[in-house]
């Protein structure tokens, strides 16, 4: 059964509310991120490398869907802060990057900050509603990815 104009209008209203809520949430996250030991670029790179698999600049750029020049600048900054280590790879002259012990500690500290905020928000919502939120968000992310593929 095709969507009626009323259905389409209702979906539009829901989309607008969702966009407004996610914009507010992103704003709150950006404010909170200002208090973290790691910046957004460091968090993004360390989150990728935390699996213990060393990667070249090219691999990091491809996996994060960023320009290699951006990744080069960001990894050099992370190296200066000693959040990453660099060594020659086994497969050629390219350097590979890994997370240092300091980088891991700062990453864990940063995640801990967010987890504490999530725990408090979930406590305020109640465990059942928090569980429902997570389940619906996971479902939405899957549906959103499927919609992009169509």
Coordinates of N, CA, C and O in Angstrom, one line a residue:
X1 N 0.9 -1.2 0.0 CA 0.0 0.0 0.0 C 0.9 1.2 0.0 O 1.7 1.4 0.9
X2 N 0.7 2.1 -1.0 CA 1.6 3.3 -1.0 C 1.3 4.3 0.1 O 0.2 4.3 0.7
X3 N 2.3 5.0 0.4 CA 2.2 6.0 1.5 C 1.3 7.1 1.0 O 1.3 7.6 -0.1
X4 N 0.4 7.5 1.9 CA -0.5 8.6 1.6 C 0.2 10.0 1.9 O 1.2 10.0 2.6
X5 N -0.3 11.1 1.4 CA 0.3 12.4 1.8 C 0.3 12.6 3.3 O 1.3 13.1 3.8
X6 N -0.7 12.1 4.0 CA -0.7 12.2 5.4 C 0.5 11.4 6.1 O 1.1 11.9 7.0
X7 N 0.7 10.2 5.6 CA 1.8 9.4 6.0 C 3.1 10.0 5.8 O 4.0 10.0 6.6
X8 N 3.3 10.6 4.6 CA 4.5 11.2 4.2 C 4.8 12.4 5.1 O 5.9 12.7 5.5
X9 N 3.7 13.2 5.3 CA 3.9 14.4 6.2 C 4.3 13.9 7.6 O 5.2 14.6 8.2
X10 N 3.7 12.9 8.1 CA 4.0 12.4 9.4 C 5.5 11.9 9.5 O 6.2 12.2 10.4
X11 N 5.9 11.2 8.4 CA 7.4 10.8 8.4 C 8.3 12.0 8.3 O 9.4 12.0 8.9
X12 N 7.9 13.0 7.6 CA 8.7 14.3 7.5 C 8.8 14.9 8.9 O 9.9 15.3 9.3
X13 N 7.7 15.0 9.7 CA 7.7 15.5 11.0 C 8.7 14.7 11.9 O 9.4 15.3 12.7
X14 N 8.6 13.4 11.8 CA 9.5 12.5 12.6 C 10.9 12.8 12.2 O 11.8 12.9 13.1
X15 N 11.2 12.9 10.9 CA 12.6 13.1 10.5 C 13.1 14.4 11.0 O 14.3 14.5 11.5
X16 N 12.3 15.4 11.0 CA 12.7 16.7 11.6 C 13.0 16.7 13.1 O 13.9 17.3 13.5
X17 N 12.1 16.0 13.8 CA 12.4 15.8 15.3 C 13.6 15.1 15.5 O 14.4 15.4 16.4
X18 N 13.8 14.0 14.7 CA 15.1 13.2 14.9 C 16.3 14.0 14.6 O 17.3 14.0 15.3
X19 N 16.2 14.8 13.5 CA 17.4 15.7 13.1 C 17.7 16.7 14.2 O 18.8 16.9 14.6
X20 N 16.6 17.3 14.8 CA 16.8 18.2 15.9 C 17.4 17.6 17.1 O 18.3 18.1 17.7
X21 N 16.9 16.4 17.5 CA 17.4 15.7 18.6 C 18.9 15.3 18.4 O 19.7 15.4 19.4
X22 N 19.2 14.7 17.3 CA 20.6 14.3 17.0 C 21.5 15.5 17.0 O 22.7 15.4 17.4
X23 N 21.1 16.7 16.5 CA 21.9 17.9 16.5 C 22.1 18.3 17.9 O 23.3 18.7 18.2
X24 N 21.1 18.3 18.8 CA 21.3 18.6 20.2 C 22.3 17.7 20.8 O 23.2 18.1 21.6
X25 N 22.2 16.4 20.5 CA 23.1 15.4 21.1 C 24.5 15.6 20.7 O 25.5 15.6 21.5
X26 N 24.7 15.9 19.4 CA 26.1 16.2 18.9 C 26.7 17.4 19.5 O 27.8 17.5 19.8
X27 N 25.8 18.4 19.7 CA 26.3 19.6 20.4 C 26.8 19.3 21.8 O 27.8 19.8 22.3
X28 N 26.0 18.5 22.5 CA 26.4 18.1 23.9 C 27.7 17.3 23.9 O 28.5 17.5 24.7
X29 N 27.8 16.4 22.9 CA 29.0 15.6 22.8 C 30.3 16.5 22.5 O 31.3 16.2 23.1
X30 N 30.1 17.5 21.7 CA 31.2 18.4 21.4 C 31.6 19.2 22.6 O 32.8 19.4 22.9
X31 N 30.7 19.6 23.4 CA 31.0 20.3 24.7 C 31.7 19.3 25.6 O 32.8 19.7 26.2
X32 N 31.2 18.1 25.8 CA 31.8 17.1 26.6 C 33.2 16.8 26.1 O 34.2 16.6 26.9
X33 N 33.4 16.7 24.8 CA 34.7 16.4 24.3 C 35.8 17.4 24.6 O 37.0 17.0 24.7
X34 N 35.4 18.6 24.9 CA 36.4 19.6 25.3 C 37.0 19.3 26.7 O 38.1 19.9 27.0
X35 N 36.4 18.4 27.4 CA 37.0 18.0 28.7 C 37.8 16.7 28.7 O 38.3 16.3 29.7
X36 N 37.9 16.1 27.5 CA 38.6 14.9 27.4 C 40.1 15.0 27.3 O 40.5 16.1 26.7
X37 N 40.9 14.0 27.7 CA 42.3 14.1 27.5 C 42.7 14.0 26.0 O 43.8 14.5 25.7
X38 N 41.9 13.4 25.2 CA 42.2 13.3 23.8 C 41.3 14.1 22.9 O 40.1 14.2 23.3
X39 N 41.8 14.7 21.9 CA 40.9 15.4 20.9 C 40.2 14.5 20.0 O 40.5 13.2 20.0
X40 N 39.3 15.0 19.2 CA 38.6 14.2 18.3 C 39.4 13.4 17.3 O 39.2 12.2 17.0
X41 N 40.5 14.0 16.7 CA 41.3 13.3 15.8 C 42.1 12.2 16.4 O 42.2 11.1 15.9
X42 N 42.6 12.4 17.6 CA 43.3 11.4 18.4 C 42.4 10.2 18.7 O 42.7 9.0 18.5
X43 N 41.2 10.5 19.2 CA 40.2 9.5 19.5 C 39.9 8.6 18.3 O 39.8 7.4 18.3
X44 N 39.7 9.3 17.1 CA 39.3 8.6 15.9 C 40.4 7.6 15.5 O 40.2 6.5 15.2
X45 N 41.7 8.1 15.5 CA 42.8 7.3 15.0 C 43.0 6.1 16.0 O 43.2 5.0 15.6
X46 N 43.0 6.4 17.3 CA 43.3 5.4 18.3 C 42.2 4.4 18.3 O 42.4 3.2 18.5
X47 N 40.9 4.8 18.1 CA 39.8 3.9 18.1 C 40.0 2.8 17.0 O 39.7 1.7 17.1
X48 N 40.6 3.3 15.9 CA 40.8 2.4 14.8 C 42.0 1.4 15.1 O 41.9 0.2 14.8
X49 N 43.0 2.0 15.7 CA 44.3 1.2 15.9 C 44.2 0.4 17.2 O 45.1 -0.5 17.5
X50 N 43.2 0.6 18.0 CA 43.1 -0.1 19.3 C 43.0 -1.6 19.2 O 43.3 -2.4 20.1
X51 N 42.7 -2.1 18.0 CA 42.6 -3.6 17.8 C 44.0 -4.2 17.7 O 44.1 -5.5 17.6
X52 N 45.1 -3.4 17.8 CA 46.4 -4.0 17.8 C 47.0 -4.3 16.4 O 48.1 -4.8 16.4
X53 N 46.3 -4.0 15.4 CA 46.8 -4.2 14.0 C 47.5 -3.0 13.5 O 46.8 -1.9 13.3
X54 N 48.8 -3.0 13.4 CA 49.5 -1.8 12.9 C 49.0 -1.5 11.4 O 48.8 -2.4 10.6
X55 N 48.9 -0.2 11.1 CA 48.5 0.2 9.8 C 49.4 1.4 9.3 O 49.9 2.2 10.0
X56 N 49.5 1.4 7.9 CA 50.2 2.5 7.3 C 49.2 3.7 7.2 O 48.0 3.6 7.5
X57 N 49.8 4.9 6.9 CA 49.0 6.1 6.7 C 47.9 5.9 5.7 O 46.8 6.3 5.9
X58 N 48.3 5.2 4.6 CA 47.3 4.9 3.5 C 46.1 4.1 4.1 O 45.0 4.4 3.8
X59 N 46.4 3.0 4.8 CA 45.4 2.2 5.4 C 44.5 2.9 6.3 O 43.3 2.8 6.3
X60 N 45.1 3.8 7.2 CA 44.3 4.6 8.1 C 43.4 5.5 7.4 O 42.2 5.6 7.7
X61 N 43.9 6.2 6.4 CA 43.1 7.1 5.6 C 41.9 6.4 4.9 O 40.8 6.9 5.0
X62 N 42.2 5.2 4.4 CA 41.2 4.5 3.7 C 40.1 4.0 4.7 O 38.9 4.2 4.4
X63 N 40.5 3.5 5.8 CA 39.5 3.0 6.8 C 38.7 4.1 7.4 O 37.6 3.9 7.8
X64 N 39.3 5.3 7.6 CA 38.6 6.4 8.2 C 37.9 7.3 7.1 O 37.2 8.3 7.5
X65 N 38.1 7.0 5.9 CA 37.5 7.8 4.8 C 37.9 9.2 4.9 O 37.1 10.1 4.7
X66 N 39.2 9.5 5.1 CA 39.8 10.8 5.1 C 41.0 10.9 4.2 O 41.6 9.9 3.8
X67 N 41.3 12.1 3.8 CA 42.5 12.3 2.9 C 43.8 11.9 3.7 O 43.9 12.1 4.9
X68 N 44.7 11.3 2.9 CA 45.9 10.9 3.5 C 46.7 12.1 4.1 O 47.4 11.9 5.1
X69 N 46.6 13.3 3.5 CA 47.3 14.4 4.0 C 46.8 14.8 5.4 O 47.5 15.2 6.3
X70 N 45.5 14.6 5.6 CA 44.9 14.9 6.9 C 45.4 13.9 7.9 O 45.8 14.3 9.0
X71 N 45.4 12.6 7.5 CA 45.8 11.6 8.4 C 47.3 11.8 8.8 O 47.7 11.5 9.9
X72 N 48.1 12.2 7.8 CA 49.5 12.4 8.0 C 49.7 13.5 9.1 O 50.5 13.3 10.0
X73 N 49.0 14.6 9.0 CA 49.1 15.6 10.0 C 48.6 15.2 11.3 O 49.3 15.4 12.4
X74 N 47.5 14.4 11.4 CA 47.0 14.0 12.7 C 47.8 12.9 13.3 O 48.0 12.9 14.5
X75 N 48.4 12.0 12.5 CA 49.3 11.0 13.2 C 50.6 11.6 13.6 O 51.1 11.2 14.7
X76 N 51.1 12.6 12.9 CA 52.3 13.3 13.4 C 52.1 14.0 14.7 O 52.9 13.9 15.6
X77 N 50.9 14.6 14.8 CA 50.6 15.2 16.1 C 50.4 14.2 17.2 O 50.9 14.4 18.3
X78 N 49.8 13.1 16.9 CA 49.7 12.0 17.9 C 51.0 11.4 18.3 O 51.2 11.1 19.5
X79 N 51.9 11.3 17.3 CA 53.3 10.8 17.6 C 54.0 11.8 18.6 O 54.7 11.4 19.5
X80 N 53.9 13.1 18.3 CA 54.5 14.1 19.2 C 54.0 14.0 20.6 O 54.8 14.2 21.5
X81 N 52.7 13.7 20.8 CA 52.2 13.5 22.1 C 52.4 12.1 22.7 O 52.0 11.8 23.8
X82 N 53.1 11.3 21.9 CA 53.4 9.9 22.3 C 52.2 9.0 22.5 O 52.2 8.1 23.3
X83 N 51.1 9.3 21.7 CA 49.9 8.5 21.8 C 50.1 7.3 20.8 O 49.4 6.3 20.9
X84 N 50.9 7.4 19.8 CA 51.2 6.4 18.8 C 52.7 6.1 18.8 O 53.5 6.8 19.2
X85 N 52.9 4.9 18.2 CA 54.3 4.5 17.9 C 54.4 4.3 16.4 O 53.4 4.0 15.8
X86 N 55.6 4.4 15.9 CA 55.8 4.2 14.4 C 57.0 3.3 14.2 O 58.0 3.5 14.9
X87 N 56.8 2.4 13.3 CA 57.9 1.5 12.9 C 57.8 1.1 11.5 O 56.8 1.4 10.9
X88 N 58.9 0.6 10.9 CA 58.8 0.1 9.5 C 58.0 -1.2 9.5 O 58.2 -2.1 10.3
X89 N 57.2 -1.3 8.5 CA 56.3 -2.5 8.3 C 57.1 -3.6 7.7 O 58.2 -3.4 7.2
X90 N 56.6 -4.8 7.8 CA 57.3 -6.0 7.3 C 57.2 -6.0 5.7 O 58.0 -6.7 5.1
X91 N 56.2 -5.3 5.2 CA 55.9 -5.5 3.7 C 56.6 -4.3 2.9 O 56.1 -4.1 1.8
X92 N 57.5 -3.6 3.4 CA 58.1 -2.6 2.6 C 58.6 -1.4 3.5 O 58.6 -1.5 4.7
X93 N 58.9 -0.3 2.8 CA 59.5 0.9 3.5 C 58.5 1.7 4.2 O 58.9 2.6 5.0
X94 N 57.2 1.5 4.0 CA 56.2 2.4 4.7 C 56.1 2.2 6.2 O 56.3 1.1 6.6
X95 N 56.0 3.3 6.9 CA 55.8 3.2 8.3 C 54.5 2.6 8.7 O 53.5 2.9 8.0
X96 N 54.4 1.9 9.8 CA 53.1 1.5 10.3 C 53.0 2.1 11.7 O 54.0 2.3 12.4
X97 N 51.7 2.3 12.1 CA 51.4 3.0 13.3 C 50.6 2.1 14.2 O 49.8 1.3 13.8
X98 N 50.9 2.2 15.5 CA 50.3 1.5 16.6 C 50.0 2.4 17.7 O 50.6 3.5 17.9
X99 N 49.1 1.9 18.6 CA 48.8 2.7 19.8 C 49.9 2.5 20.9 O 50.2 1.3 21.2
X100 N 50.4 3.5 21.5 CA 51.3 3.4 22.6 C 50.6 3.1 23.9 O 49.3 3.2 24.0
X101 N 51.3 2.8 24.9 CA 50.7 2.6 26.3 C 50.0 3.9 26.7 O 48.9 3.8 27.3
X102 N 50.7 5.0 26.5 CA 50.1 6.3 26.9 C 48.8 6.5 26.1 O 47.8 7.0 26.7
X103 N 48.9 6.3 24.8 CA 47.7 6.4 24.0 C 46.5 5.6 24.4 O 45.4 6.0 24.5
X104 N 46.8 4.3 24.8 CA 45.8 3.4 25.3 C 45.2 4.0 26.6 O 44.0 4.0 26.8
X105 N 46.0 4.5 27.5 CA 45.6 5.0 28.8 C 44.7 6.2 28.6 O 43.6 6.3 29.2
X106 N 45.1 7.1 27.7 CA 44.3 8.3 27.5 C 43.0 8.0 26.8 O 41.9 8.6 27.0
X107 N 43.0 7.0 25.9 CA 41.8 6.5 25.2 C 40.8 5.9 26.2 O 39.6 6.3 26.2
X108 N 41.3 5.1 27.1 CA 40.5 4.5 28.1 C 39.9 5.6 29.1 O 38.7 5.5 29.4
X109 N 40.7 6.6 29.4 CA 40.2 7.7 30.3 C 39.1 8.5 29.5 O 38.1 8.8 30.2
X110 N 39.3 8.7 28.3 CA 38.3 9.4 27.5 C 37.0 8.7 27.4 O 35.9 9.2 27.6
X111 N 37.1 7.4 27.1 CA 35.9 6.5 27.0 C 35.2 6.5 28.4 O 34.0 6.5 28.4
X112 N 36.0 6.4 29.4 CA 35.4 6.4 30.8 C 34.6 7.6 31.0 O 33.5 7.5 31.7
X113 N 35.0 8.7 30.6 CA 34.2 10.0 30.7 C 32.8 9.8 30.1 O 31.8 10.1 30.7
X114 N 32.9 9.4 28.8 CA 31.6 9.2 28.1 C 30.7 8.1 28.8 O 29.5 8.3 28.9
X115 N 31.3 7.0 29.2 CA 30.6 5.9 29.8 C 29.9 6.4 31.1 O 28.8 6.1 31.4
X116 N 30.6 7.2 31.9 CA 30.0 7.8 33.1 C 28.8 8.6 32.8 O 27.8 8.6 33.4
X117 N 28.9 9.4 31.7 CA 27.8 10.3 31.3 C 26.6 9.4 30.8 O 25.4 9.7 31.1
X118 N 26.9 8.4 30.0 CA 25.9 7.5 29.5 C 25.2 6.8 30.7 O 24.0 6.7 30.8
X119 N 26.0 6.3 31.7 CA 25.4 5.6 32.8 C 24.4 6.5 33.6 O 23.3 6.1 33.9
X120 N 24.8 7.8 33.8 CA 24.0 8.7 34.5 C 22.7 9.0 33.7 O 21.6 9.0 34.2
X121 N 22.8 9.2 32.4 CA 21.6 9.4 31.5 C 20.7 8.2 31.5 O 19.5 8.4 31.7
X122 N 21.3 7.0 31.4 CA 20.5 5.8 31.5 C 19.8 5.6 32.8 O 18.7 5.2 32.9
X123 N 20.5 6.0 33.9 CA 19.9 5.9 35.2 C 18.7 6.8 35.3 O 17.6 6.5 35.8
X124 N 18.8 8.1 34.8 CA 17.7 9.0 34.8 C 16.6 8.5 33.9 O 15.4 8.8 34.3
X125 N 16.8 7.9 32.8 CA 15.8 7.3 31.9 C 15.1 6.1 32.5 O 14.0 5.8 32.2
X126 N 15.9 5.3 33.3 CA 15.4 4.0 33.7 C 16.0 2.9 32.8 O 16.1 3.2 31.6
X127 N 16.4 1.8 33.3 CA 17.1 0.8 32.6 C 16.2 0.2 31.4 O 16.8 0.0 30.3
X128 N 14.9 0.1 31.6 CA 14.1 -0.5 30.5 C 14.1 0.5 29.3 O 14.2 0.1 28.2
X129 N 13.9 1.8 29.6 CA 13.8 2.7 28.5 C 15.2 2.9 27.9 O 15.3 3.1 26.6
X130 N 16.2 2.8 28.7 CA 17.6 2.9 28.1 C 17.9 1.7 27.2 O 18.4 1.9 26.1
X131 N 17.5 0.5 27.6 CA 17.6 -0.7 26.8 C 16.8 -0.5 25.5 O 17.3 -0.8 24.4
X132 N 15.6 0.0 25.5 CA 14.8 0.2 24.4 C 15.5 1.2 23.4 O 15.5 1.0 22.2
X133 N 16.0 2.3 24.0 CA 16.7 3.3 23.2 C 17.8 2.7 22.4 O 17.9 2.9 21.2
X134 N 18.6 1.9 23.0 CA 19.8 1.3 22.4 C 19.3 0.3 21.3 O 19.8 0.3 20.2
X135 N 18.3 -0.5 21.6 CA 17.8 -1.4 20.6 C 17.2 -0.7 19.4 O 17.5 -1.1 18.2
X136 N 16.5 0.4 19.6 CA 15.9 1.1 18.5 C 17.0 1.9 17.7 O 16.9 2.0 16.5
X137 N 18.0 2.4 18.4 CA 19.1 3.0 17.7 C 19.9 2.1 16.8 O 20.2 2.4 15.7
X138 N 20.1 0.9 17.3 CA 20.8 -0.2 16.5 C 19.9 -0.5 15.3 O 20.5 -0.6 14.2
X139 N 18.6 -0.6 15.5 CA 17.7 -0.9 14.4 C 17.7 0.2 13.4 O 17.8 0.0 12.1
X140 N 17.7 1.5 13.9 CA 17.8 2.6 13.0 C 19.0 2.7 12.1 O 19.0 2.9 10.9
X141 N 20.2 2.4 12.8 CA 21.5 2.5 12.1 C 21.5 1.4 11.0 O 21.9 1.7 9.8
X142 N 21.0 0.2 11.2 CA 20.9 -0.8 10.2 C 19.9 -0.3 9.0 O 20.3 -0.5 7.9
X143 N 18.8 0.2 9.4 CA 17.8 0.7 8.4 C 18.4 1.8 7.6 O 18.2 1.9 6.4
X144 N 19.1 2.7 8.2 CA 19.7 3.9 7.6 C 20.7 3.4 6.5 O 20.8 3.9 5.4
X145 N 21.5 2.4 6.9 CA 22.6 1.9 6.0 C 21.9 1.2 4.8 O 22.3 1.4 3.7
X146 N 20.8 0.5 5.1 CA 20.1 -0.2 4.0 C 19.4 0.9 3.1 O 19.4 0.7 1.8
X147 N 18.9 1.9 3.6 CA 18.3 3.0 2.8 C 19.3 3.7 1.9 O 19.0 4.0 0.8
X148 N 20.5 3.8 2.4 CA 21.6 4.4 1.6 C 22.0 3.5 0.4 O 22.4 4.0 -0.6
X149 N 21.9 2.2 0.6 CA 22.3 1.3 -0.4 C 21.2 1.2 -1.5 O 21.5 0.8 -2.6
X150 N 20.0 1.6 -1.2 CA 18.9 1.5 -2.2 C 19.0 2.7 -3.1 O 19.4 3.7 -3.0

